[in-house]
Amino acid sequence: MKQKVSVPFMLLGILFNVCLIAANLLETKVIQVFGITVTAGLLVFPVSYIINDCIAEVWGFRKARLIIWSGFAMNFFVVMLGLIAVALPAAPFWEGAPHFNFVFGMAPRIVVASLSAFLVGSFLNAYVMSRMKVASGGRHFSARAIWSTVVGETADSLIFFPVAFGGIIAWQELLVMMCIQIVLKSLYEVMILPVTIRVVKAIKRIDGSDVYDEGISYKVWKITEI
């Protein structure tokens, strides 16, 4: 754990955490884009998968594992602070309590659904990216980035929606919502792929790192192995 980290890795790690926290807060607003109803979290959450791809590609699965766990910890920390703030009595003259509570007073099942889906989806994304890089000898980055995102986003949606809304929203509607989220988030990855490719190339050139995960452990709890 005494290994040094580079500035690009540190900045991507910070951005990863910010995107996750912002996505959780933005999820409380429902928006319509071209007639399609989605949550505002869709604006930023896919960015976390793109960052995950960059970290796994440049520094390998072990660094991605560290960042994923840090993202989980920071998300959990913010959620807990929000719940504590909601529980504290508001000043009599303050009129914003209902709105504040709506944003930060997440139901326990939503918290469990969100954090569980994030962990599974993010680790699958990093795992697929890592294994495909080794198998392809580092070629076909575009295909690896897209497929790892599809796998991760699919797992995320399959966990989040049933846990968060099962028994509340009809299963047929839930299935439609899951499919829309998976498709839109994957398209997001495809649209921004030219930028991702340039960022990865620049980081590899600046940092001088291009890790191949050969002979490593993919156990998700080994955060001290970086």
Short mmCIF file of N, CA, C and O in Angstrom, two decimals, residues 24-25 28 79 83 86 101-111 114:
data_model
loop_
_atom_site.label_atom_id
_atom_site.label_comp_id
_atom_site.label_asym_id
_atom_site.label_seq_id
_atom_site.Cartn_x
_atom_site.Cartn_y
_atom_site.Cartn_z
N ASN A 24 -25.93 9.76 -8.13
CA ASN A 24 -26.91 9.40 -7.10
C ASN A 24 -27.85 10.56 -6.78
O ASN A 24 -29.05 10.37 -6.58
N LEU A 25 -27.31 11.77 -6.72
CA LEU A 25 -28.14 12.93 -6.42
C LEU A 25 -29.04 13.29 -7.60
O LEU A 25 -30.21 13.64 -7.43
N THR A 28 -32.65 11.65 -8.55
CA THR A 28 -33.92 12.04 -7.95
C THR A 28 -34.79 12.85 -8.91
O THR A 28 -35.96 13.10 -8.62
N VAL A 79 -24.29 9.19 1.34
CA VAL A 79 -25.66 8.74 1.62
C VAL A 79 -25.95 8.80 3.12
O VAL A 79 -27.01 9.27 3.55
N LEU A 83 -28.73 11.06 5.13
CA LEU A 83 -29.77 10.51 5.99
C LEU A 83 -29.73 11.12 7.39
O LEU A 83 -30.76 11.37 8.01
N VAL A 86 -31.18 14.59 7.15
CA VAL A 86 -32.64 14.52 7.04
C VAL A 86 -33.26 14.28 8.42
O VAL A 86 -34.31 14.85 8.76
N ASN A 101 -35.32 16.86 1.89
CA ASN A 101 -35.59 15.47 2.27
C ASN A 101 -35.87 14.60 1.05
O ASN A 101 -35.53 13.41 1.03
N PHE A 102 -36.47 15.19 0.02
CA PHE A 102 -36.76 14.44 -1.19
C PHE A 102 -35.47 14.00 -1.88
O PHE A 102 -35.37 12.89 -2.40
N VAL A 103 -34.47 14.89 -1.88
CA VAL A 103 -33.20 14.59 -2.55
C VAL A 103 -32.32 13.66 -1.72
O VAL A 103 -31.75 12.69 -2.23
N PHE A 104 -32.23 13.91 -0.41
CA PHE A 104 -31.27 13.18 0.42
C PHE A 104 -31.90 12.07 1.27
O PHE A 104 -31.17 11.24 1.83
N GLY A 105 -33.23 12.03 1.36
CA GLY A 105 -33.87 11.01 2.19
C GLY A 105 -34.15 9.74 1.42
O GLY A 105 -35.31 9.34 1.26
N MET A 106 -33.10 9.09 0.93
CA MET A 106 -33.27 7.88 0.13
C MET A 106 -33.80 6.73 0.98
O MET A 106 -33.34 6.50 2.10
N ALA A 107 -34.75 5.98 0.41
CA ALA A 107 -35.28 4.81 1.09
C ALA A 107 -34.20 3.74 1.18
O ALA A 107 -33.35 3.64 0.29
N PRO A 108 -34.19 2.95 2.27
CA PRO A 108 -33.15 1.92 2.44
C PRO A 108 -33.00 0.99 1.24
O PRO A 108 -31.88 0.64 0.86
N ARG A 109 -34.13 0.58 0.63
CA ARG A 109 -34.04 -0.35 -0.49
C ARG A 109 -33.40 0.31 -1.71
O ARG A 109 -32.72 -0.36 -2.51
N ILE A 110 -33.57 1.64 -1.86
CA ILE A 110 -32.94 2.36 -2.96
C ILE A 110 -31.42 2.41 -2.73
O ILE A 110 -30.63 2.24 -3.66
N VAL A 111 -31.03 2.63 -1.48
CA VAL A 111 -29.61 2.67 -1.14
C VAL A 111 -28.96 1.31 -1.42
O VAL A 111 -27.90 1.22 -2.05
N SER A 114 -28.85 0.69 -5.23
CA SER A 114 -27.87 1.53 -5.91
C SER A 114 -26.44 1.06 -5.66
O SER A 114 -25.65 0.90 -6.60
#
